[in-house]
mmCIF file of N, CA and C in Angstrom:
data_model
loop_
_atom_site.group_PDB
_atom_site.id
_atom_site.type_symbol
_atom_site.label_atom_id
_atom_site.label_comp_id
_atom_site.label_asym_id
_atom_site.label_seq_id
_atom_site.Cartn_x
_atom_site.Cartn_y
_atom_site.Cartn_z
ATOM 1 N N PRO A 11 98.290 86.511 119.821
ATOM 2 C CA PRO A 11 97.126 87.347 119.681
ATOM 3 C C PRO A 11 95.922 86.950 119.578
ATOM 4 N N LYS A 12 95.109 87.858 119.597
ATOM 5 C CA LYS A 12 93.367 87.590 119.348
ATOM 6 C C LYS A 12 93.434 87.540 117.806
ATOM 7 N N SER A 13 93.881 88.452 117.159
ATOM 8 C CA SER A 13 93.886 88.571 115.696
ATOM 9 C C SER A 13 94.996 89.009 115.229
ATOM 10 N N LEU A 14 95.549 88.474 113.856
ATOM 11 C CA LEU A 14 96.841 88.776 113.190
ATOM 12 C C LEU A 14 96.301 89.107 111.742
ATOM 13 N N THR A 15 96.514 90.493 111.387
ATOM 14 C CA THR A 15 96.189 90.645 110.079
ATOM 15 C C THR A 15 97.512 90.931 109.274
ATOM 16 N N GLY A 16 97.428 90.435 108.160
ATOM 17 C CA GLY A 16 98.634 90.245 107.147
ATOM 18 C C GLY A 16 98.347 91.275 106.011
ATOM 19 N N VAL A 17 99.402 92.199 105.753
ATOM 20 C CA VAL A 17 99.062 93.210 104.585
ATOM 21 C C VAL A 17 100.214 92.779 103.552
ATOM 22 N N GLY A 18 99.883 92.291 102.101
ATOM 23 C CA GLY A 18 101.073 91.927 101.625
ATOM 24 C C GLY A 18 100.414 92.576 99.928
ATOM 25 N N ALA A 19 101.551 92.039 99.129
ATOM 26 C CA ALA A 19 101.494 92.525 97.488
ATOM 27 C C ALA A 19 100.830 91.552 96.896
ATOM 28 N N ASN A 20 100.835 90.296 97.440
ATOM 29 C CA ASN A 20 100.250 89.182 96.850
ATOM 30 C C ASN A 20 99.512 88.051 97.685
ATOM 31 N N GLN A 21 98.510 87.547 97.144
ATOM 32 C CA GLN A 21 97.866 86.505 98.098
ATOM 33 C C GLN A 21 98.732 85.479 98.246
ATOM 34 N N ARG A 22 99.520 84.936 97.528
ATOM 35 C CA ARG A 22 100.177 83.754 97.645
ATOM 36 C C ARG A 22 101.070 83.726 98.922
ATOM 37 N N GLU A 23 101.693 85.025 99.133
ATOM 38 C CA GLU A 23 102.670 85.155 100.019
ATOM 39 C C GLU A 23 101.442 85.312 101.386
ATOM 40 N N LEU A 24 100.470 85.825 101.613
ATOM 41 C CA LEU A 24 99.477 86.044 102.422
ATOM 42 C C LEU A 24 99.055 84.490 102.723
ATOM 43 N N ASP A 25 98.749 83.853 101.838
ATOM 44 C CA ASP A 25 98.323 82.244 102.261
ATOM 45 C C ASP A 25 99.339 81.558 102.716
ATOM 46 N N ALA A 26 100.549 81.685 102.500
ATOM 47 C CA ALA A 26 101.570 80.867 103.044
ATOM 48 C C ALA A 26 101.683 81.094 104.696
ATOM 49 N N ASN A 27 100.962 81.943 105.211
ATOM 50 C CA ASN A 27 101.078 82.070 106.653
ATOM 51 C C ASN A 27 99.727 82.071 107.376
ATOM 52 N N SER A 28 99.890 80.926 108.039
ATOM 53 C CA SER A 28 98.547 80.036 108.576
ATOM 54 C C SER A 28 98.123 80.787 109.888
ATOM 55 N N ARG A 29 99.125 81.745 110.424
ATOM 56 C CA ARG A 29 98.462 82.183 111.611
ATOM 57 C C ARG A 29 97.746 83.514 111.388
ATOM 58 N N LEU A 30 97.507 84.215 110.052
ATOM 59 C CA LEU A 30 96.870 85.374 109.739
ATOM 60 C C LEU A 30 95.456 84.880 109.869
ATOM 61 N N THR A 31 94.774 85.752 110.528
ATOM 62 C CA THR A 31 93.467 85.794 110.769
ATOM 63 C C THR A 31 92.606 86.771 109.846
ATOM 64 N N LYS A 32 93.168 87.605 109.093
ATOM 65 C CA LYS A 32 92.796 88.432 108.114
ATOM 66 C C LYS A 32 93.801 88.522 107.213
ATOM 67 N N GLN A 33 93.497 88.729 105.967
ATOM 68 C CA GLN A 33 94.398 89.141 104.964
ATOM 69 C C GLN A 33 94.081 90.276 103.958
ATOM 70 N N VAL A 34 94.823 90.998 103.788
ATOM 71 C CA VAL A 34 94.589 92.354 102.649
ATOM 72 C C VAL A 34 95.718 92.140 101.757
ATOM 73 N N VAL A 35 95.197 92.042 100.534
ATOM 74 C CA VAL A 35 96.458 92.332 99.275
ATOM 75 C C VAL A 35 96.307 93.871 99.190
ATOM 76 N N LEU A 36 97.624 94.593 99.201
ATOM 77 C CA LEU A 36 97.633 96.001 99.042
ATOM 78 C C LEU A 36 98.888 96.051 98.566
ATOM 79 N N ASP A 37 99.116 97.047 97.421
ATOM 80 C CA ASP A 37 100.393 97.673 97.251
ATOM 81 C C ASP A 37 100.381 98.679 97.910
ATOM 82 N N LEU A 38 101.628 98.744 98.692
ATOM 83 C CA LEU A 38 101.624 99.753 99.847
ATOM 84 C C LEU A 38 102.314 101.342 99.187
ATOM 85 N N ASN A 39 102.822 101.142 97.907
ATOM 86 C CA ASN A 39 103.033 102.268 97.152
ATOM 87 C C ASN A 39 101.851 103.247 96.539
ATOM 88 N N GLU A 40 100.537 102.495 96.708
ATOM 89 C CA GLU A 40 99.396 103.115 96.132
ATOM 90 C C GLU A 40 98.692 103.651 97.392
ATOM 91 N N VAL A 41 99.182 103.830 98.425
ATOM 92 C CA VAL A 41 98.644 104.370 99.858
ATOM 93 C C VAL A 41 98.901 105.884 99.754
ATOM 94 N N SER A 42 98.016 106.611 100.033
ATOM 95 C CA SER A 42 98.212 108.203 100.031
ATOM 96 C C SER A 42 97.244 108.740 100.881
ATOM 97 N N ASP A 43 97.279 110.334 100.553
ATOM 98 C CA ASP A 43 96.228 110.771 101.770
ATOM 99 C C ASP A 43 94.936 110.584 100.955
ATOM 100 N N GLU A 44 94.660 110.300 99.613
ATOM 101 C CA GLU A 44 93.767 110.055 99.051
ATOM 102 C C GLU A 44 93.233 108.431 99.274
ATOM 103 N N ASN A 45 94.049 107.973 99.384
ATOM 104 C CA ASN A 45 94.029 106.112 99.245
ATOM 105 C C ASN A 45 94.452 105.557 100.416
ATOM 106 N N ARG A 46 93.909 105.534 101.557
ATOM 107 C CA ARG A 46 94.315 105.337 102.829
ATOM 108 C C ARG A 46 94.279 103.991 103.186
ATOM 109 N N LEU A 47 95.062 103.172 104.031
ATOM 110 C CA LEU A 47 94.895 102.007 104.500
ATOM 111 C C LEU A 47 93.460 101.560 104.819
ATOM 112 N N PRO A 48 93.078 100.620 104.662
ATOM 113 C CA PRO A 48 91.640 100.370 104.865
ATOM 114 C C PRO A 48 91.167 99.747 106.307
ATOM 115 N N PHE A 49 91.703 100.492 107.181
ATOM 116 C CA PHE A 49 91.729 100.157 108.825
ATOM 117 C C PHE A 49 91.259 101.733 109.303
ATOM 118 N N GLU A 50 90.520 101.390 110.641
ATOM 119 C CA GLU A 50 90.190 102.611 111.102
ATOM 120 C C GLU A 50 91.175 103.154 111.982
ATOM 121 N N ASP A 51 91.199 104.307 112.356
ATOM 122 C CA ASP A 51 91.977 105.166 113.445
ATOM 123 C C ASP A 51 92.260 103.911 114.645
ATOM 124 N N GLY A 52 93.438 103.762 114.949
ATOM 125 C CA GLY A 52 93.614 103.136 116.319
ATOM 126 C C GLY A 52 93.375 101.821 116.252
ATOM 127 N N SER A 53 93.406 100.978 115.386
ATOM 128 C CA SER A 53 92.756 99.468 114.956
ATOM 129 C C SER A 53 93.873 98.567 115.592
ATOM 130 N N PHE A 54 95.303 99.040 115.586
ATOM 131 C CA PHE A 54 96.066 98.146 115.866
ATOM 132 C C PHE A 54 97.141 98.375 117.144
ATOM 133 N N ASP A 55 97.272 97.157 117.984
ATOM 134 C CA ASP A 55 98.318 97.261 118.961
ATOM 135 C C ASP A 55 99.397 97.449 118.755
ATOM 136 N N VAL A 56 100.099 96.624 118.041
ATOM 137 C CA VAL A 56 101.611 96.266 117.355
ATOM 138 C C VAL A 56 101.316 96.546 115.954
ATOM 139 N N ILE A 57 102.397 97.021 115.272
ATOM 140 C CA ILE A 57 102.561 96.969 113.666
ATOM 141 C C ILE A 57 103.933 96.466 113.292
ATOM 142 N N LEU A 58 104.008 95.345 112.631
ATOM 143 C CA LEU A 58 105.425 95.117 112.045
ATOM 144 C C LEU A 58 105.558 95.118 110.780
ATOM 145 N N CYS A 59 106.486 96.003 110.475
ATOM 146 C CA CYS A 59 106.583 96.415 108.789
ATOM 147 C C CYS A 59 107.963 95.851 108.590
ATOM 148 N N SER A 60 107.844 94.748 107.771
ATOM 149 C CA SER A 60 109.151 93.654 107.641
ATOM 150 C C SER A 60 109.237 93.779 106.059
ATOM 151 N N ASN A 61 110.574 94.065 105.732
ATOM 152 C CA ASN A 61 111.052 94.079 104.442
ATOM 153 C C ASN A 61 110.001 94.687 103.565
ATOM 154 N N ALA A 62 109.630 95.883 103.913
ATOM 155 C CA ALA A 62 108.837 96.948 102.837
ATOM 156 C C ALA A 62 109.620 97.978 102.861
ATOM 157 N N ALA A 63 110.215 98.749 103.834
ATOM 158 C CA ALA A 63 110.748 100.099 103.567
ATOM 159 C C ALA A 63 111.475 100.336 102.521
ATOM 160 N N GLU A 64 112.392 99.337 102.287
ATOM 161 C CA GLU A 64 113.197 99.559 101.029
ATOM 162 C C GLU A 64 112.382 99.340 99.607
ATOM 163 N N PHE A 65 111.259 99.285 99.699
ATOM 164 C CA PHE A 65 110.432 99.194 98.308
ATOM 165 C C PHE A 65 109.153 100.543 98.078
ATOM 166 N N LEU A 66 109.422 101.058 99.362
ATOM 167 C CA LEU A 66 108.270 102.397 99.388
ATOM 168 C C LEU A 66 108.881 103.640 98.650
ATOM 169 N N VAL A 67 107.989 103.993 97.719
ATOM 170 C CA VAL A 67 108.187 105.180 96.997
ATOM 171 C C VAL A 67 108.039 106.622 97.876
ATOM 172 N N GLU A 68 107.110 106.676 98.586
ATOM 173 C CA GLU A 68 106.749 107.687 99.510
ATOM 174 C C GLU A 68 106.745 107.101 101.172
ATOM 175 N N PRO A 69 107.572 106.741 101.626
ATOM 176 C CA PRO A 69 107.719 106.118 103.031
ATOM 177 C C PRO A 69 107.176 106.999 104.021
ATOM 178 N N ARG A 70 107.396 108.501 103.879
ATOM 179 C CA ARG A 70 106.834 109.207 104.909
ATOM 180 C C ARG A 70 105.399 109.144 105.025
ATOM 181 N N GLU A 71 104.554 108.953 103.781
ATOM 182 C CA GLU A 71 103.275 109.143 103.798
ATOM 183 C C GLU A 71 102.854 107.575 104.444
ATOM 184 N N MET A 72 103.376 106.356 103.890
ATOM 185 C CA MET A 72 103.204 105.226 104.577
ATOM 186 C C MET A 72 103.012 104.779 105.969
ATOM 187 N N PHE A 73 104.452 105.671 106.557
ATOM 188 C CA PHE A 73 104.351 105.278 107.992
ATOM 189 C C PHE A 73 103.675 106.416 108.854
ATOM 190 N N LYS A 74 103.164 107.675 108.109
ATOM 191 C CA LYS A 74 101.866 108.600 108.887
ATOM 192 C C LYS A 74 100.560 107.468 108.993
ATOM 193 N N GLU A 75 100.483 106.966 107.836
ATOM 194 C CA GLU A 75 99.304 105.925 107.918
ATOM 195 C C GLU A 75 99.383 104.836 108.905
ATOM 196 N N LEU A 76 100.628 104.546 108.936
ATOM 197 C CA LEU A 76 100.857 103.203 110.243
ATOM 198 C C LEU A 76 100.349 103.824 111.541
ATOM 199 N N TYR A 77 101.173 105.130 111.878
ATOM 200 C CA TYR A 77 100.553 105.485 112.911
ATOM 201 C C TYR A 77 99.336 106.130 113.030
ATOM 202 N N ARG A 78 98.600 106.497 111.977
ATOM 203 C CA ARG A 78 97.200 106.763 112.110
ATOM 204 C C ARG A 78 96.349 105.405 112.536
ATOM 205 N N VAL A 79 96.617 104.265 112.060
ATOM 206 C CA VAL A 79 96.115 103.021 112.402
ATOM 207 C C VAL A 79 96.354 102.543 113.947
ATOM 208 N N LEU A 80 97.532 102.759 114.050
ATOM 209 C CA LEU A 80 98.018 102.466 115.511
ATOM 210 C C LEU A 80 97.592 103.055 116.734
ATOM 211 N N ARG A 81 96.974 102.093 117.646
ATOM 212 C CA ARG A 81 96.379 102.744 118.927
ATOM 213 C C ARG A 81 96.950 103.554 119.717
ATOM 214 N N PRO A 82 96.756 104.532 120.380
ATOM 215 C CA PRO A 82 97.658 105.050 121.398
ATOM 216 C C PRO A 82 98.405 104.092 122.444
ATOM 217 N N GLY A 83 100.020 104.469 122.509
ATOM 218 C CA GLY A 83 100.557 103.699 123.186
ATOM 219 C C GLY A 83 101.107 102.459 122.709
ATOM 220 N N GLY A 84 100.262 102.036 121.339
ATOM 221 C CA GLY A 84 100.919 101.077 120.459
ATOM 222 C C GLY A 84 102.589 101.084 120.115
ATOM 223 N N MET A 85 102.887 100.334 119.409
ATOM 224 C CA MET A 85 104.469 99.890 119.007
ATOM 225 C C MET A 85 104.373 99.607 117.371
ATOM 226 N N VAL A 86 105.018 100.483 116.887
ATOM 227 C CA VAL A 86 105.504 100.105 115.283
ATOM 228 C C VAL A 86 106.990 99.336 115.541
ATOM 229 N N GLN A 87 107.242 98.204 114.635
ATOM 230 C CA GLN A 87 108.557 97.903 114.741
ATOM 231 C C GLN A 87 108.909 97.498 113.302
ATOM 232 N N VAL A 88 109.940 98.066 112.774
ATOM 233 C CA VAL A 88 110.602 98.137 111.523
ATOM 234 C C VAL A 88 111.693 97.494 111.405
ATOM 235 N N ALA A 89 111.650 96.212 110.487
ATOM 236 C CA ALA A 89 112.647 95.427 109.901
ATOM 237 C C ALA A 89 112.940 95.749 108.393
ATOM 238 N N PHE A 90 114.394 96.013 108.214
ATOM 239 C CA PHE A 90 114.746 95.923 106.698
ATOM 240 C C PHE A 90 116.043 95.459 106.510
ATOM 241 N N THR A 91 116.433 95.206 105.404
ATOM 242 C CA THR A 91 117.717 94.698 104.900
ATOM 243 C C THR A 91 118.285 95.878 104.501
ATOM 244 N N THR A 92 119.615 95.811 104.976
ATOM 245 C CA THR A 92 120.567 96.843 104.571
ATOM 246 C C THR A 92 121.784 96.482 103.916
ATOM 247 N N LYS A 93 122.115 95.319 103.589
ATOM 248 C CA LYS A 93 123.013 94.931 102.814
ATOM 249 C C LYS A 93 122.633 93.626 102.204
ATOM 250 N N GLY A 94 123.439 93.325 100.994
ATOM 251 C CA GLY A 94 123.117 92.109 100.295
ATOM 252 C C GLY A 94 121.824 92.155 99.581
ATOM 253 N N THR A 95 121.452 91.098 99.335
ATOM 254 C CA THR A 95 120.175 90.909 98.329
ATOM 255 C C THR A 95 118.837 90.967 99.016
ATOM 256 N N TYR A 96 118.142 91.326 98.278
ATOM 257 C CA TYR A 96 116.367 91.703 98.868
ATOM 258 C C TYR A 96 115.833 90.571 98.249
ATOM 259 N N GLY A 97 116.185 89.453 98.413
ATOM 260 C CA GLY A 97 115.204 88.185 98.044
ATOM 261 C C GLY A 97 114.818 88.124 96.851
ATOM 262 N N GLY A 98 115.884 88.790 95.600
ATOM 263 C CA GLY A 98 115.546 88.801 94.186
ATOM 264 C C GLY A 98 114.733 89.886 93.714
ATOM 265 N N PHE A 99 114.862 90.870 94.706
ATOM 266 C CA PHE A 99 113.948 91.913 94.259
ATOM 267 C C PHE A 99 114.544 93.444 94.308
ATOM 268 N N GLU A 100 115.984 93.164 94.105
ATOM 269 C CA GLU A 100 117.146 94.397 93.958
ATOM 270 C C GLU A 100 116.587 95.201 92.904
ATOM 271 N N ASP A 101 116.040 94.833 91.841
ATOM 272 C CA ASP A 101 115.784 95.882 90.889
ATOM 273 C C ASP A 101 114.398 96.657 91.362
ATOM 274 N N LYS A 102 113.836 96.245 92.417
ATOM 275 C CA LYS A 102 112.456 96.962 92.876
ATOM 276 C C LYS A 102 112.724 97.879 93.847
ATOM 277 N N THR A 103 113.703 97.801 94.483
ATOM 278 C CA THR A 103 114.030 98.887 95.645
ATOM 279 C C THR A 103 114.223 100.291 95.082
ATOM 280 N N VAL A 104 113.805 101.177 95.760
ATOM 281 C CA VAL A 104 113.950 102.620 95.142
ATOM 282 C C VAL A 104 115.107 103.178 95.327
ATOM 283 N N GLN A 105 115.361 103.972 94.224
ATOM 284 C CA GLN A 105 116.806 104.454 94.194
ATOM 285 C C GLN A 105 117.337 104.996 95.245
ATOM 286 N N PHE A 106 116.639 105.983 95.821
ATOM 287 C CA PHE A 106 117.318 106.626 97.113
ATOM 288 C C PHE A 106 117.614 105.816 98.206
ATOM 289 N N TRP A 107 117.035 104.548 98.448
ATOM 290 C CA TRP A 107 117.167 103.280 99.369
ATOM 291 C C TRP A 107 118.763 103.010 99.221
ATOM 292 N N ASN A 108 118.864 102.854 97.916
ATOM 293 C CA ASN A 108 120.100 102.293 97.515
ATOM 294 C C ASN A 108 121.499 103.335 97.692
ATOM 295 N N THR A 109 121.171 104.543 97.813
ATOM 296 C CA THR A 109 122.028 105.455 97.964
ATOM 297 C C THR A 109 122.454 105.816 99.384
ATOM 298 N N MET A 110 121.613 105.392 100.124
ATOM 299 C CA MET A 110 121.796 105.853 101.698
ATOM 300 C C MET A 110 122.596 104.810 102.526
ATOM 301 N N GLU A 111 123.398 105.614 103.415
ATOM 302 C CA GLU A 111 124.294 104.573 104.331
ATOM 303 C C GLU A 111 123.317 103.937 105.417
ATOM 304 N N ASP A 112 123.582 103.115 105.969
ATOM 305 C CA ASP A 112 122.882 102.208 107.092
ATOM 306 C C ASP A 112 122.209 103.059 107.976
ATOM 307 N N ALA A 113 122.892 104.178 108.561
ATOM 308 C CA ALA A 113 122.336 105.058 109.563
ATOM 309 C C ALA A 113 121.121 105.821 109.196
ATOM 310 N N GLN A 114 121.358 106.119 107.839
ATOM 311 C CA GLN A 114 120.628 107.089 106.999
ATOM 312 C C GLN A 114 118.977 106.261 106.826
ATOM 313 N N LYS A 115 119.262 104.778 106.673
ATOM 314 C CA LYS A 115 118.237 104.037 106.612
ATOM 315 C C LYS A 115 117.315 103.976 108.050
ATOM 316 N N MET A 116 118.071 103.883 109.093
ATOM 317 C CA MET A 116 117.472 103.898 110.259
ATOM 318 C C MET A 116 116.893 105.298 110.646
#
Protein backbone atom coordinates (compact mmCIF):
# COMPACT_ATOMS: atom_id res chain seq x y z
CA PRO A 1 0.00 0.00 0.00
CA LYS A 2 1.00 3.63 -0.50
CA SER A 3 0.26 4.30 3.16
CA LEU A 4 -0.56 2.22 6.19
CA THR A 5 -2.03 3.91 9.25
CA GLY A 6 -2.04 2.12 12.57
CA VAL A 7 -4.41 3.05 15.39
CA GLY A 8 -3.68 1.53 18.76
CA ALA A 9 -3.96 2.01 22.49
CA ASN A 10 -0.24 2.42 23.12
CA GLN A 11 2.81 3.74 21.30
CA ARG A 12 4.97 0.69 22.07
CA GLU A 13 2.75 -1.64 20.05
CA LEU A 14 2.55 0.82 17.16
CA ASP A 15 6.34 1.23 17.15
CA ALA A 16 6.70 -2.54 16.83
CA ASN A 17 5.09 -2.41 13.37
CA SER A 18 7.74 -1.09 10.99
CA ARG A 19 5.32 -1.09 8.02
CA LEU A 20 3.20 1.74 9.41
CA THR A 21 3.58 5.08 7.65
CA LYS A 22 1.42 6.85 10.25
CA GLN A 23 0.63 6.08 13.87
CA VAL A 24 -2.28 7.29 15.99
CA VAL A 25 -2.46 6.46 19.70
CA LEU A 26 -6.14 6.38 20.60
CA ASP A 27 -8.40 4.61 23.09
CA LEU A 28 -11.21 3.38 20.83
CA ASN A 29 -13.56 3.39 23.81
CA GLU A 30 -13.29 7.17 23.90
CA VAL A 31 -14.64 7.53 20.35
CA SER A 32 -18.22 8.83 20.23
CA ASP A 33 -20.43 11.18 18.23
CA GLU A 34 -18.68 14.05 20.02
CA ASN A 35 -15.18 12.55 19.82
CA ARG A 36 -14.70 11.08 16.36
CA LEU A 37 -11.79 9.27 14.76
CA PRO A 38 -9.20 11.86 13.66
CA PHE A 39 -9.67 11.18 9.94
CA GLU A 40 -11.70 12.78 7.17
CA ASP A 41 -14.74 11.04 5.68
CA GLY A 42 -13.75 8.48 3.04
CA SER A 43 -10.05 8.46 4.00
CA PHE A 44 -9.39 4.72 3.75
CA ASP A 45 -9.70 2.04 1.07
CA VAL A 46 -9.42 -0.85 3.54
CA ILE A 47 -9.82 -0.98 7.31
CA LEU A 48 -8.72 -3.97 9.38
CA CYS A 49 -10.10 -4.07 12.89
CA SER A 50 -8.02 -6.75 14.56
CA ASN A 51 -8.62 -8.01 18.10
CA ALA A 52 -10.44 -4.88 19.19
CA ALA A 53 -14.15 -5.73 18.95
CA GLU A 54 -14.10 -7.76 22.15
CA PHE A 55 -12.87 -4.72 24.08
CA LEU A 56 -15.27 -2.08 22.72
CA VAL A 57 -17.77 -0.66 25.20
CA GLU A 58 -19.87 0.90 22.40
CA PRO A 59 -19.11 -1.26 19.34
CA ARG A 60 -21.94 0.17 17.21
CA GLU A 61 -20.57 3.70 17.63
CA MET A 62 -17.09 2.54 16.71
CA PHE A 63 -18.27 0.72 13.60
CA LYS A 64 -20.25 3.78 12.52
CA GLU A 65 -17.00 5.70 12.67
CA LEU A 66 -15.14 3.03 10.71
CA TYR A 67 -17.70 3.26 7.93
CA ARG A 68 -17.56 7.07 8.02
CA VAL A 69 -13.83 7.07 7.29
CA LEU A 70 -14.11 4.28 4.69
CA ARG A 71 -14.27 5.38 1.05
CA PRO A 72 -17.32 4.29 -0.96
CA GLY A 73 -16.68 0.76 -2.22
CA GLY A 74 -14.00 0.18 0.43
CA MET A 75 -13.77 -2.84 2.72
CA VAL A 76 -13.81 -3.33 6.49
CA GLN A 77 -12.39 -6.61 7.78
CA VAL A 78 -12.94 -7.58 11.40
CA ALA A 79 -10.88 -10.24 13.16
CA PHE A 80 -11.58 -11.25 16.75
CA THR A 81 -10.96 -14.05 19.19
CA THR A 82 -13.96 -16.15 20.16
CA LYS A 83 -12.41 -18.69 22.49
CA GLY A 84 -9.44 -19.11 24.73
CA THR A 85 -7.29 -16.29 25.95
CA TYR A 86 -7.22 -12.69 24.90
CA GLY A 87 -3.48 -12.18 25.13
CA GLY A 88 -3.57 -11.66 28.87
CA PHE A 89 -6.35 -9.08 28.64
CA GLU A 90 -9.27 -11.31 29.65
CA ASP A 91 -10.23 -8.87 32.39
CA LYS A 92 -10.51 -6.09 29.79
CA THR A 93 -13.11 -7.77 27.56
CA VAL A 94 -16.55 -6.23 27.92
CA GLN A 95 -19.16 -8.19 29.86
CA PHE A 96 -21.62 -8.74 27.01
CA TRP A 97 -18.86 -10.16 24.76
CA ASN A 98 -18.18 -12.94 27.23
CA THR A 99 -21.86 -13.92 27.38
CA MET A 100 -22.44 -14.16 23.60
CA GLU A 101 -22.24 -17.29 21.47
CA ASP A 102 -19.80 -17.27 18.52
CA ALA A 103 -22.59 -16.64 16.00
CA GLN A 104 -23.75 -13.61 17.99
CA LYS A 105 -20.24 -12.17 17.96
CA MET A 106 -20.18 -12.31 14.19
